[in-house]
mmCIF file of C-alpha atoms in Angstrom:
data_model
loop_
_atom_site.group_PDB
_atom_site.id
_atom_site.type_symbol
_atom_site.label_atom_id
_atom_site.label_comp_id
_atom_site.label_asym_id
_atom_site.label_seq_id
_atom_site.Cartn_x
_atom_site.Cartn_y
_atom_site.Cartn_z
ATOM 1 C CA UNK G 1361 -27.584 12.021 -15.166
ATOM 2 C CA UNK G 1362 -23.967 12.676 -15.327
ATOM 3 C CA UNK G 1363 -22.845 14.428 -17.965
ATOM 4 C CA UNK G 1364 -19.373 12.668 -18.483
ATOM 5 C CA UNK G 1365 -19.461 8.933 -17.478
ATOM 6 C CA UNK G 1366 -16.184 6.679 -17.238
ATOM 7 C CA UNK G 1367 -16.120 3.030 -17.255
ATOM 8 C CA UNK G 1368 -14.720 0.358 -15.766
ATOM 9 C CA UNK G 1369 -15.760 1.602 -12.535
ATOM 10 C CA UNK G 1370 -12.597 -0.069 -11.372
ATOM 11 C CA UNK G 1371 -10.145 -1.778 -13.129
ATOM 12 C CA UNK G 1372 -7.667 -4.365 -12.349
ATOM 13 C CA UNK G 1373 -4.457 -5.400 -14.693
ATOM 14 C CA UNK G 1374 -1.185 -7.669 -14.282
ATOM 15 C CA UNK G 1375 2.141 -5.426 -14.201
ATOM 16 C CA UNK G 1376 3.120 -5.386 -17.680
ATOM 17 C CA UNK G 1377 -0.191 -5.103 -19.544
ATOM 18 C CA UNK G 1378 -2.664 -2.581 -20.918
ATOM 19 C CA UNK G 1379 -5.118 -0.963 -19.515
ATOM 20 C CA UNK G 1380 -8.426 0.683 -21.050
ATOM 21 C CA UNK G 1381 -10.004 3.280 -19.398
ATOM 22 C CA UNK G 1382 -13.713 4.863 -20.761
ATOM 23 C CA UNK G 1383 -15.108 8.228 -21.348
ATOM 24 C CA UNK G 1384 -18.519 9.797 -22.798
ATOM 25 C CA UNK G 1385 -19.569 13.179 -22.752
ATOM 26 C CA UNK G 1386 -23.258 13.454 -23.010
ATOM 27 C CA UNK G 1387 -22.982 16.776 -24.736
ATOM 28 C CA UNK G 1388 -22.657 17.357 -28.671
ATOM 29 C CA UNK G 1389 -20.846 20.477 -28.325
ATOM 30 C CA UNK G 1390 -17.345 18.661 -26.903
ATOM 31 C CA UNK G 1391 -14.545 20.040 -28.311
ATOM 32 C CA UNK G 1392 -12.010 19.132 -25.293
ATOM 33 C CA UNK G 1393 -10.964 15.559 -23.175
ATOM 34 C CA UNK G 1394 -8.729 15.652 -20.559
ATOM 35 C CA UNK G 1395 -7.812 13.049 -18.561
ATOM 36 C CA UNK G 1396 -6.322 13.041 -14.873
ATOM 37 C CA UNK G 1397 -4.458 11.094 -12.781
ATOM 38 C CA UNK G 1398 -4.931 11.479 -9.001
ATOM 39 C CA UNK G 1399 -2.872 8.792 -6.721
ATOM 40 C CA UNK G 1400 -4.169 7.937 -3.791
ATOM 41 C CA UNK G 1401 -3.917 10.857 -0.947
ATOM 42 C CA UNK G 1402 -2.958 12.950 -3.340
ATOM 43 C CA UNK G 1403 -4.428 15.944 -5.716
ATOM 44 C CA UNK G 1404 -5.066 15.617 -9.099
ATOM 45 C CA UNK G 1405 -2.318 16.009 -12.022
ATOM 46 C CA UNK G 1406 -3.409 16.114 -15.779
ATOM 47 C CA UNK G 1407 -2.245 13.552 -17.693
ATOM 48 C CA UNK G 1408 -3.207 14.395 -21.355
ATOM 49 C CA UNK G 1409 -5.358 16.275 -23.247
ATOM 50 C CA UNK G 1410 -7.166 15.532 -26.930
ATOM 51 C CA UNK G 1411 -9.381 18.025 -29.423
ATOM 52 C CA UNK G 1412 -8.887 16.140 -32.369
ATOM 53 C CA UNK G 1413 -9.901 12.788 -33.986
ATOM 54 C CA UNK G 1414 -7.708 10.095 -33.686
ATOM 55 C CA UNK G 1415 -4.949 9.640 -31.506
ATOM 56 C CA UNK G 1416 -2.330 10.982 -29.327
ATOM 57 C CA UNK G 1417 0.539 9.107 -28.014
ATOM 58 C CA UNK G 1418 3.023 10.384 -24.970
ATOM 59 C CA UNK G 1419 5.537 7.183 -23.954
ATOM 60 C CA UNK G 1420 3.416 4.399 -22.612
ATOM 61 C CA UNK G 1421 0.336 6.845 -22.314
ATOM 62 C CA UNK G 1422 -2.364 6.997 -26.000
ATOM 63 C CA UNK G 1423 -5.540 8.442 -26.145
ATOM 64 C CA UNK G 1424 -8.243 7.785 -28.339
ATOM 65 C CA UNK G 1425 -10.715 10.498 -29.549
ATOM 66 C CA UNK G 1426 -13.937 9.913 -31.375
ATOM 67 C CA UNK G 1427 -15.907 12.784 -31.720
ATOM 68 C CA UNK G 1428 -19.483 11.635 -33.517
ATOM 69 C CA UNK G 1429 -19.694 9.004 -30.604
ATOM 70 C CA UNK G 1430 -18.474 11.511 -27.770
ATOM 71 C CA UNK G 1431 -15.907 8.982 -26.706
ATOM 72 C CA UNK G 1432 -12.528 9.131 -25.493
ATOM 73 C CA UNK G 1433 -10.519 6.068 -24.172
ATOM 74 C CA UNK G 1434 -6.918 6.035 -22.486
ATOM 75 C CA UNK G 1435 -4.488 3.077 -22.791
ATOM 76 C CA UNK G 1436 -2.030 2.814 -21.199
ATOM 77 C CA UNK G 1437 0.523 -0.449 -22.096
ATOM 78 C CA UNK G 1438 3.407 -1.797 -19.666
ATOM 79 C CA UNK G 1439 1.545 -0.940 -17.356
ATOM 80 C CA UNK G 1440 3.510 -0.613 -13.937
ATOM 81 C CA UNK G 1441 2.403 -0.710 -9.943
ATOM 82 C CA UNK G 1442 3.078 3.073 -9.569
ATOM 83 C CA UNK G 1443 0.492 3.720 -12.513
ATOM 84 C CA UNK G 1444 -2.116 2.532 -9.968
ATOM 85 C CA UNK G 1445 -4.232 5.564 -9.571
ATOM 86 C CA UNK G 1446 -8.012 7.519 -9.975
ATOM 87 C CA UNK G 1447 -7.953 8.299 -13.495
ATOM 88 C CA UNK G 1448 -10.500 10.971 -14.241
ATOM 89 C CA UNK G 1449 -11.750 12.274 -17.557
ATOM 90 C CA UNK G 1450 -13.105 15.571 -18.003
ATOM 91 C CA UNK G 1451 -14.718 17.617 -20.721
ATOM 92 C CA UNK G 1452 -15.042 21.373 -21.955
ATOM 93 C CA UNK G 1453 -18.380 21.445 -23.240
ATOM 94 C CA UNK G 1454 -19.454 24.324 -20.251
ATOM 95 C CA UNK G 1455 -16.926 26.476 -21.147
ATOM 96 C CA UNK G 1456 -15.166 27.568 -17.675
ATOM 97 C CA UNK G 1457 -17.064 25.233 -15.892
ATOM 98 C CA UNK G 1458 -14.868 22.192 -15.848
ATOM 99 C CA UNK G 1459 -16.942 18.843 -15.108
ATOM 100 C CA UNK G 1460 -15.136 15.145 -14.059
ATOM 101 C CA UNK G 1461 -16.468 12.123 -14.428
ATOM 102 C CA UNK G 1462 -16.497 9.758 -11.436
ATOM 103 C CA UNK G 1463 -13.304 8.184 -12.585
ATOM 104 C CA UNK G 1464 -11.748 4.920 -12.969
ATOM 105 C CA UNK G 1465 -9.784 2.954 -9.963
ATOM 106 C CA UNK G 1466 -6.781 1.124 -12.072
ATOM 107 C CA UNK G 1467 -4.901 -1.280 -9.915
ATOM 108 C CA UNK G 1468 -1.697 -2.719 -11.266
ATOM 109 C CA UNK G 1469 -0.833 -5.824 -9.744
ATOM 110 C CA UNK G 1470 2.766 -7.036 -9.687
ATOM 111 C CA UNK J 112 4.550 24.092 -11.992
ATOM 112 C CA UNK J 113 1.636 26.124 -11.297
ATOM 113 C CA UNK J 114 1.282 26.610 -7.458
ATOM 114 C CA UNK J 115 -2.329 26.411 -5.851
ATOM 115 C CA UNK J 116 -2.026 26.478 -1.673
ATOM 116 C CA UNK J 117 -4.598 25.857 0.048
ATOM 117 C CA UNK J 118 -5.427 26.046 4.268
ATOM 118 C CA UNK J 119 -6.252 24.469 6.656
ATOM 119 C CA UNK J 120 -4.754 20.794 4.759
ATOM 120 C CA UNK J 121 -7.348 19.429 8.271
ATOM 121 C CA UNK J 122 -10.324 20.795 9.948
ATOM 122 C CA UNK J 123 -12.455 19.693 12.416
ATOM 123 C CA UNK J 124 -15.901 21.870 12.817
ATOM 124 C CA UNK J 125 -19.163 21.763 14.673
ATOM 125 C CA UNK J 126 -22.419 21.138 13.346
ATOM 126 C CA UNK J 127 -23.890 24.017 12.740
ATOM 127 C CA UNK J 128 -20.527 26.516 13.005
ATOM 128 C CA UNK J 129 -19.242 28.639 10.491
ATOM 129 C CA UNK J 130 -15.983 27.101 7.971
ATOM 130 C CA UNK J 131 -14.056 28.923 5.991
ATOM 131 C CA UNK J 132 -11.626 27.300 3.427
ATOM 132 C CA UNK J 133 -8.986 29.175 2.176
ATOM 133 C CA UNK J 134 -7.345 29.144 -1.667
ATOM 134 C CA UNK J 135 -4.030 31.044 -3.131
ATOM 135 C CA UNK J 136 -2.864 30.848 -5.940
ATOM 136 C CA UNK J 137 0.514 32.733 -7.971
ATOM 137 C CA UNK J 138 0.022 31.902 -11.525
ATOM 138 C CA UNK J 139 -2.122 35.040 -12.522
ATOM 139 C CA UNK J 140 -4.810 32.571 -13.393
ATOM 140 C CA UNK J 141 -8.239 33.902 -14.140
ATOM 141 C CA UNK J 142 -10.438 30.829 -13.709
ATOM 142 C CA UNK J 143 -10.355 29.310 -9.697
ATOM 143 C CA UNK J 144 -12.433 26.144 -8.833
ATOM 144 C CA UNK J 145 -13.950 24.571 -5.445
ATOM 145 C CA UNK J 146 -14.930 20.895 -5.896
ATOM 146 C CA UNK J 147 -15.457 18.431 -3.149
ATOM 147 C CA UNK J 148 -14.553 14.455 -3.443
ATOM 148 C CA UNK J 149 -16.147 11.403 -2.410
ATOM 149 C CA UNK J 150 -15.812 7.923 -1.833
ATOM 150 C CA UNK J 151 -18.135 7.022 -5.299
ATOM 151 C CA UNK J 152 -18.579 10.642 -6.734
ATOM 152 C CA UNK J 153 -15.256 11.636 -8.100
ATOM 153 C CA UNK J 154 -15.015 15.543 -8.364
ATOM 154 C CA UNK J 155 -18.062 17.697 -8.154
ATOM 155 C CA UNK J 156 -17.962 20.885 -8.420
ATOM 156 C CA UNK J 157 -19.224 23.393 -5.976
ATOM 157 C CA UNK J 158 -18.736 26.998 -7.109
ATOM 158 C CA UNK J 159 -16.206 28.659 -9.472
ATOM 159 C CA UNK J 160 -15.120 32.386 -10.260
ATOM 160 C CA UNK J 161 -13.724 34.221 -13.512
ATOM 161 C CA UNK J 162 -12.093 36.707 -12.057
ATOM 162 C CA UNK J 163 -11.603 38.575 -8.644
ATOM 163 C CA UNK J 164 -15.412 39.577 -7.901
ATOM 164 C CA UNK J 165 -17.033 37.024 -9.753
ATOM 165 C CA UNK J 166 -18.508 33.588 -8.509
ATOM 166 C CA UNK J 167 -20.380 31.091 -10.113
ATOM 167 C CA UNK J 168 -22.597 28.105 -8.799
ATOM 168 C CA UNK J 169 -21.430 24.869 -9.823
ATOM 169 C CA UNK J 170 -23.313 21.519 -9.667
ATOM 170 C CA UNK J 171 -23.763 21.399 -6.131
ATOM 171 C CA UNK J 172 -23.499 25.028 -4.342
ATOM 172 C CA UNK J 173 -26.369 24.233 -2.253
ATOM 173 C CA UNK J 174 -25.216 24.807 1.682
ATOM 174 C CA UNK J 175 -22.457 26.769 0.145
ATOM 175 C CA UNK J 176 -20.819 29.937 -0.495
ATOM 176 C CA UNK J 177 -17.698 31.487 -2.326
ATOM 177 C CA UNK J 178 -15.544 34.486 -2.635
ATOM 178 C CA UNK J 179 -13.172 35.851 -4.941
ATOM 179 C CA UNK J 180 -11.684 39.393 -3.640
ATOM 180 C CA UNK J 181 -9.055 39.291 -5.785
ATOM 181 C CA UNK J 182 -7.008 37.466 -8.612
ATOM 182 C CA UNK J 183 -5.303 35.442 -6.074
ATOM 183 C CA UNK J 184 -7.711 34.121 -3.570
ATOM 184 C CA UNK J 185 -10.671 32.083 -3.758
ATOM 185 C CA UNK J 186 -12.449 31.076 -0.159
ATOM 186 C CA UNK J 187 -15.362 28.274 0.558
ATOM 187 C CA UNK J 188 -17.653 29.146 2.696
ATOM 188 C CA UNK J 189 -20.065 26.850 4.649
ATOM 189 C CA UNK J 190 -22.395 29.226 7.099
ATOM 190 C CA UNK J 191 -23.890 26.346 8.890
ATOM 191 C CA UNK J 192 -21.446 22.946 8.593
ATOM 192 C CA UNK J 193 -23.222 20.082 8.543
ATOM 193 C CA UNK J 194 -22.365 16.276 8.719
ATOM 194 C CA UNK J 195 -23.158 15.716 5.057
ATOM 195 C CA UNK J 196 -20.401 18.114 4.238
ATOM 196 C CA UNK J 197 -17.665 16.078 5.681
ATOM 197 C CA UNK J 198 -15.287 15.720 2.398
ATOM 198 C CA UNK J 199 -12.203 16.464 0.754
ATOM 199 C CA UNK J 200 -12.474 19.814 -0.538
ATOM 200 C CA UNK J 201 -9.848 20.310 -3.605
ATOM 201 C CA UNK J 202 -9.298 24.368 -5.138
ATOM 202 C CA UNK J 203 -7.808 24.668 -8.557
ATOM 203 C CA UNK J 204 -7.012 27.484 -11.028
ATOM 204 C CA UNK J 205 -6.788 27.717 -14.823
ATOM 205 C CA UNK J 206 -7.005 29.589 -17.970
ATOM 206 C CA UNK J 207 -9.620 26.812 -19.210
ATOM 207 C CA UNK J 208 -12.221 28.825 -21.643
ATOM 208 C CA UNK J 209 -13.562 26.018 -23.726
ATOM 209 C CA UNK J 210 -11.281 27.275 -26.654
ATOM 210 C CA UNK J 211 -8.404 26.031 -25.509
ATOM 211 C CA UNK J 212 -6.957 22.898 -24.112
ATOM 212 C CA UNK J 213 -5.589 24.860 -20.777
ATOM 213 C CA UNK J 214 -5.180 22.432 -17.782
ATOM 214 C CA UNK J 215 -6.241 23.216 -14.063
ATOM 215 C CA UNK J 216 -4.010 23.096 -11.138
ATOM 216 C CA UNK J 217 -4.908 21.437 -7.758
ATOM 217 C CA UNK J 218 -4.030 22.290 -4.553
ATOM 218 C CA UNK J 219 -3.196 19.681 -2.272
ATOM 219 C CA UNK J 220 -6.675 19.635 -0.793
ATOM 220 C CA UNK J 221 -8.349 19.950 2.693
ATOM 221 C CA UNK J 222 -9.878 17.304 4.972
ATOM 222 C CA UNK J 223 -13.060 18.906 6.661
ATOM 223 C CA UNK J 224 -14.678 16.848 9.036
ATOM 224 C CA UNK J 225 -18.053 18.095 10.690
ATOM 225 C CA UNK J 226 -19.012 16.428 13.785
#
Protein backbone atom coordinates (compact mmCIF):
# COMPACT_ATOMS: atom_id res chain seq x y z
CA UNK A 1 0.00 0.00 0.00
CA UNK A 2 1.43 3.37 -0.39
CA UNK A 3 2.31 4.99 2.41
CA UNK A 4 1.42 8.66 1.34
CA UNK A 5 -1.58 8.78 -1.10
CA UNK A 6 -2.69 12.11 -3.00
CA UNK A 7 -5.95 12.67 -4.54
CA UNK A 8 -7.45 13.90 -7.29
CA UNK A 9 -5.41 11.76 -9.37
CA UNK A 10 -5.68 14.61 -11.81
CA UNK A 11 -7.25 17.69 -11.54
CA UNK A 12 -8.66 20.14 -13.87
CA UNK A 13 -9.64 24.03 -12.97
CA UNK A 14 -10.70 27.29 -15.03
CA UNK A 15 -7.83 30.09 -14.90
CA UNK A 16 -8.83 32.08 -12.05
CA UNK A 17 -10.09 29.49 -9.55
CA UNK A 18 -8.95 27.24 -6.72
CA UNK A 19 -7.60 24.28 -6.72
CA UNK A 20 -7.52 21.41 -3.93
CA UNK A 21 -4.98 19.06 -3.93
CA UNK A 22 -4.99 15.76 -1.23
CA UNK A 23 -2.54 14.17 1.02
CA UNK A 24 -2.53 11.19 3.72
CA UNK A 25 0.26 9.72 5.35
CA UNK A 26 -0.51 6.29 6.52
CA UNK A 27 1.90 6.62 9.38
CA UNK A 28 1.05 8.05 13.01
CA UNK A 29 4.43 9.22 13.61
CA UNK A 30 4.20 12.33 10.81
CA UNK A 31 5.62 15.21 12.00
CA UNK A 32 6.55 16.80 8.40
CA UNK A 33 4.39 17.63 4.79
CA UNK A 34 5.99 18.91 2.03
CA UNK A 35 4.63 19.52 -1.03
CA UNK A 36 6.35 19.79 -4.60
CA UNK A 37 5.84 21.17 -7.68
CA UNK A 38 7.45 19.51 -10.73
CA UNK A 39 6.40 21.12 -14.33
CA UNK A 40 6.38 19.12 -16.97
CA UNK A 41 10.11 18.08 -18.29
CA UNK A 42 11.34 19.43 -15.52
CA UNK A 43 12.78 18.37 -11.84
CA UNK A 44 11.09 18.85 -8.86
CA UNK A 45 11.05 22.28 -6.75
CA UNK A 46 9.50 22.39 -3.16
CA UNK A 47 6.79 24.43 -2.83
CA UNK A 48 5.96 24.53 0.96
CA UNK A 49 6.41 22.83 3.90
CA UNK A 50 3.94 22.36 7.23
CA UNK A 51 4.70 20.70 10.97
CA UNK A 52 2.05 22.32 12.65
CA UNK A 53 -1.80 22.33 12.88
CA UNK A 54 -3.55 24.67 10.98
CA UNK A 55 -2.47 26.66 8.26
CA UNK A 56 0.19 28.27 6.32
CA UNK A 57 -0.29 30.83 3.73
CA UNK A 58 2.60 32.06 1.04
CA UNK A 59 0.73 34.55 -1.77
CA UNK A 60 -1.80 32.53 -3.65
CA UNK A 61 -0.27 29.20 -2.18
CA UNK A 62 -2.16 27.77 1.72
CA UNK A 63 -1.72 24.62 3.18
CA UNK A 64 -3.79 22.84 5.43
CA UNK A 65 -2.42 20.51 8.20
CA UNK A 66 -4.42 18.12 10.27
CA UNK A 67 -2.47 15.97 12.23
CA UNK A 68 -5.06 13.32 14.13
CA UNK A 69 -6.40 12.59 10.51
CA UNK A 70 -2.80 12.52 8.80
CA UNK A 71 -4.04 14.96 6.22
CA UNK A 72 -2.61 17.75 4.46
CA UNK A 73 -4.37 19.65 1.56
CA UNK A 74 -2.88 22.53 -0.75
CA UNK A 75 -5.03 25.32 -2.27
CA UNK A 76 -4.06 27.18 -4.33
CA UNK A 77 -6.68 30.31 -5.50
CA UNK A 78 -6.27 32.47 -8.85
CA UNK A 79 -5.12 29.88 -10.10
CA UNK A 80 -3.08 30.64 -13.40
CA UNK A 81 -1.98 28.38 -16.70
CA UNK A 82 1.72 28.39 -15.58
CA UNK A 83 0.57 26.77 -12.14
CA UNK A 84 -0.21 23.69 -14.30
CA UNK A 85 2.12 21.16 -12.89
CA UNK A 86 2.77 17.46 -10.86
CA UNK A 87 2.19 18.49 -7.45
CA UNK A 88 3.68 15.95 -5.09
CA UNK A 89 3.31 15.61 -1.35
CA UNK A 90 5.76 14.02 0.74
CA UNK A 91 6.19 13.05 4.35
CA UNK A 92 9.02 12.61 7.10
CA UNK A 93 7.78 9.85 9.00
CA UNK A 94 11.19 7.53 7.84
CA UNK A 95 13.42 9.89 8.97
CA UNK A 96 16.11 10.33 5.99
CA UNK A 97 14.20 8.32 3.86
CA UNK A 98 12.04 10.79 2.04
CA UNK A 99 8.80 9.07 0.44
CA UNK A 100 6.32 10.95 -2.45
CA UNK A 101 3.15 10.23 -3.10
CA UNK A 102 2.12 9.61 -6.72
CA UNK A 103 1.09 13.18 -7.10
CA UNK A 104 -1.59 15.21 -8.49
CA UNK A 105 -1.75 16.41 -12.40
CA UNK A 106 -3.42 20.14 -12.00
CA UNK A 107 -4.31 21.58 -15.33
CA UNK A 108 -5.29 25.21 -15.47
CA UNK A 109 -7.30 25.98 -18.31
CA UNK A 110 -7.46 29.52 -19.68
CA UNK B 1 20.03 27.63 -4.90
CA UNK B 2 21.37 24.39 -4.00
CA UNK B 3 23.13 22.81 -7.08
CA UNK B 4 22.64 18.95 -7.77
CA UNK B 5 24.31 17.94 -11.48
CA UNK B 6 23.74 15.07 -12.67
CA UNK B 7 25.25 12.97 -16.11
CA UNK B 8 24.51 11.68 -18.69
CA UNK B 9 20.89 14.18 -18.91
CA UNK B 10 20.31 10.84 -21.99
CA UNK B 11 21.40 7.34 -22.22
CA UNK B 12 20.79 4.72 -24.37
CA UNK B 13 22.02 1.06 -23.03
CA UNK B 14 21.79 -2.57 -23.97
CA UNK B 15 19.93 -5.14 -22.34
CA UNK B 16 21.92 -6.74 -20.26
CA UNK B 17 25.10 -4.00 -20.19
CA UNK B 18 26.40 -2.31 -17.38
CA UNK B 19 24.91 1.75 -16.55
CA UNK B 20 26.30 3.92 -14.47
CA UNK B 21 24.51 7.22 -13.45
CA UNK B 22 26.39 9.83 -12.15
CA UNK B 23 25.36 12.56 -9.16
CA UNK B 24 27.36 15.87 -7.82
CA UNK B 25 26.44 17.86 -5.69
CA UNK B 26 28.23 21.41 -3.87
CA UNK B 27 26.06 22.15 -0.99
CA UNK B 28 27.97 20.00 1.69
CA UNK B 29 24.76 18.08 2.01
CA UNK B 30 24.82 14.90 4.00
CA UNK B 31 21.68 13.12 2.82
CA UNK B 32 21.81 12.17 -1.36
CA UNK B 33 18.77 10.38 -2.99
CA UNK B 34 18.23 8.13 -6.29
CA UNK B 35 14.52 7.85 -7.23
CA UNK B 36 13.19 6.85 -10.57
CA UNK B 37 9.75 8.34 -12.19
CA UNK B 38 6.99 6.94 -14.03
CA UNK B 39 4.17 7.56 -16.08
CA UNK B 40 1.51 6.56 -12.90
CA UNK B 41 4.12 6.08 -10.01
CA UNK B 42 5.34 9.49 -9.14
CA UNK B 43 8.80 9.26 -7.31
CA UNK B 44 10.04 6.03 -5.90
CA UNK B 45 12.83 5.77 -4.34
CA UNK B 46 15.66 3.49 -5.14
CA UNK B 47 18.59 3.80 -2.73
CA UNK B 48 19.84 6.68 -0.52
CA UNK B 49 23.17 7.43 1.50
CA UNK B 50 23.96 9.50 4.82
CA UNK B 51 27.13 10.24 4.23
CA UNK B 52 30.18 9.40 1.91
CA UNK B 53 30.40 5.45 2.54
CA UNK B 54 27.03 4.84 3.45
CA UNK B 55 24.04 3.54 1.23
CA UNK B 56 20.74 2.61 2.01
CA UNK B 57 18.00 0.53 0.09
CA UNK B 58 15.01 2.39 -0.64
CA UNK B 59 11.60 1.03 -1.77
CA UNK B 60 12.68 -0.46 -4.83
CA UNK B 61 16.65 -1.26 -4.92
CA UNK B 62 15.99 -4.50 -6.45
CA UNK B 63 18.23 -4.70 -9.92
CA UNK B 64 20.12 -1.90 -8.36
CA UNK B 65 23.13 -0.59 -6.83
CA UNK B 66 24.63 2.69 -5.27
CA UNK B 67 27.74 4.40 -4.21
CA UNK B 68 28.71 7.16 -2.14
CA UNK B 69 32.73 7.67 -2.12
CA UNK B 70 32.51 10.82 -0.87
CA UNK B 71 30.35 13.87 0.38
CA UNK B 72 29.90 14.97 -3.09
CA UNK B 73 29.03 12.12 -5.30
CA UNK B 74 26.40 9.67 -5.33
CA UNK B 75 26.37 7.03 -8.52
CA UNK B 76 23.39 4.45 -9.68
CA UNK B 77 24.39 1.52 -10.67
CA UNK B 78 22.44 -1.04 -12.82
CA UNK B 79 24.89 -4.31 -13.44
CA UNK B 80 22.59 -5.88 -15.90
CA UNK B 81 20.05 -3.02 -17.62
CA UNK B 82 17.02 -4.28 -18.39
CA UNK B 83 13.89 -3.00 -20.34
CA UNK B 84 11.84 -2.55 -17.19
CA UNK B 85 14.38 -0.03 -16.07
CA UNK B 86 13.77 2.38 -18.82
CA UNK B 87 12.84 5.68 -16.62
CA UNK B 88 13.68 8.99 -15.55
CA UNK B 89 16.14 8.67 -12.94
CA UNK B 90 16.11 12.01 -10.63
CA UNK B 91 19.32 12.45 -7.69
CA UNK B 92 18.71 14.86 -4.90
CA UNK B 93 20.52 15.98 -1.72
CA UNK B 94 19.39 17.32 1.66
CA UNK B 95 19.86 17.83 5.27
CA UNK B 96 16.26 16.13 5.77
CA UNK B 97 16.52 14.15 9.34
CA UNK B 98 12.91 13.91 10.28
CA UNK B 99 13.53 16.79 12.87
CA UNK B 100 13.56 19.31 10.70
CA UNK B 101 11.62 20.68 7.82
CA UNK B 102 14.95 20.67 5.41
CA UNK B 103 13.98 20.47 1.67
CA UNK B 104 15.78 18.22 -1.03
CA UNK B 105 17.30 19.44 -4.15
CA UNK B 106 16.83 17.79 -7.62
CA UNK B 107 18.99 17.51 -10.27
CA UNK B 108 17.70 17.96 -13.56
CA UNK B 109 17.33 14.23 -14.10
CA UNK B 110 18.48 11.54 -16.65
CA UNK B 111 16.56 9.77 -19.42
CA UNK B 112 17.82 6.03 -19.52
CA UNK B 113 16.44 4.06 -22.11
CA UNK B 114 17.32 0.20 -22.27
CA UNK B 115 16.73 -1.42 -25.48
Amino acid sequence: QQKVQQSPESLIVPEGGMASLNCTSSDRNVDYFWWYRQHSGKSPKMLMSIFSNGEKEEGRFTVHLNKASLHTSLHIRDSQPSDSALYLCADDTNAYKVIFGKGTHLHVLP
Amino acid sequence: EAAVTQSPRNKVAVTGGKVTLSCNQTNNHNNMYWYRQDTGHGLRLIHYSYGAGSTEKGDIPDGYKASRPSQENFSLILELATPSQTSVYFCASGDVTGASNERLFFGHGTKLSVL
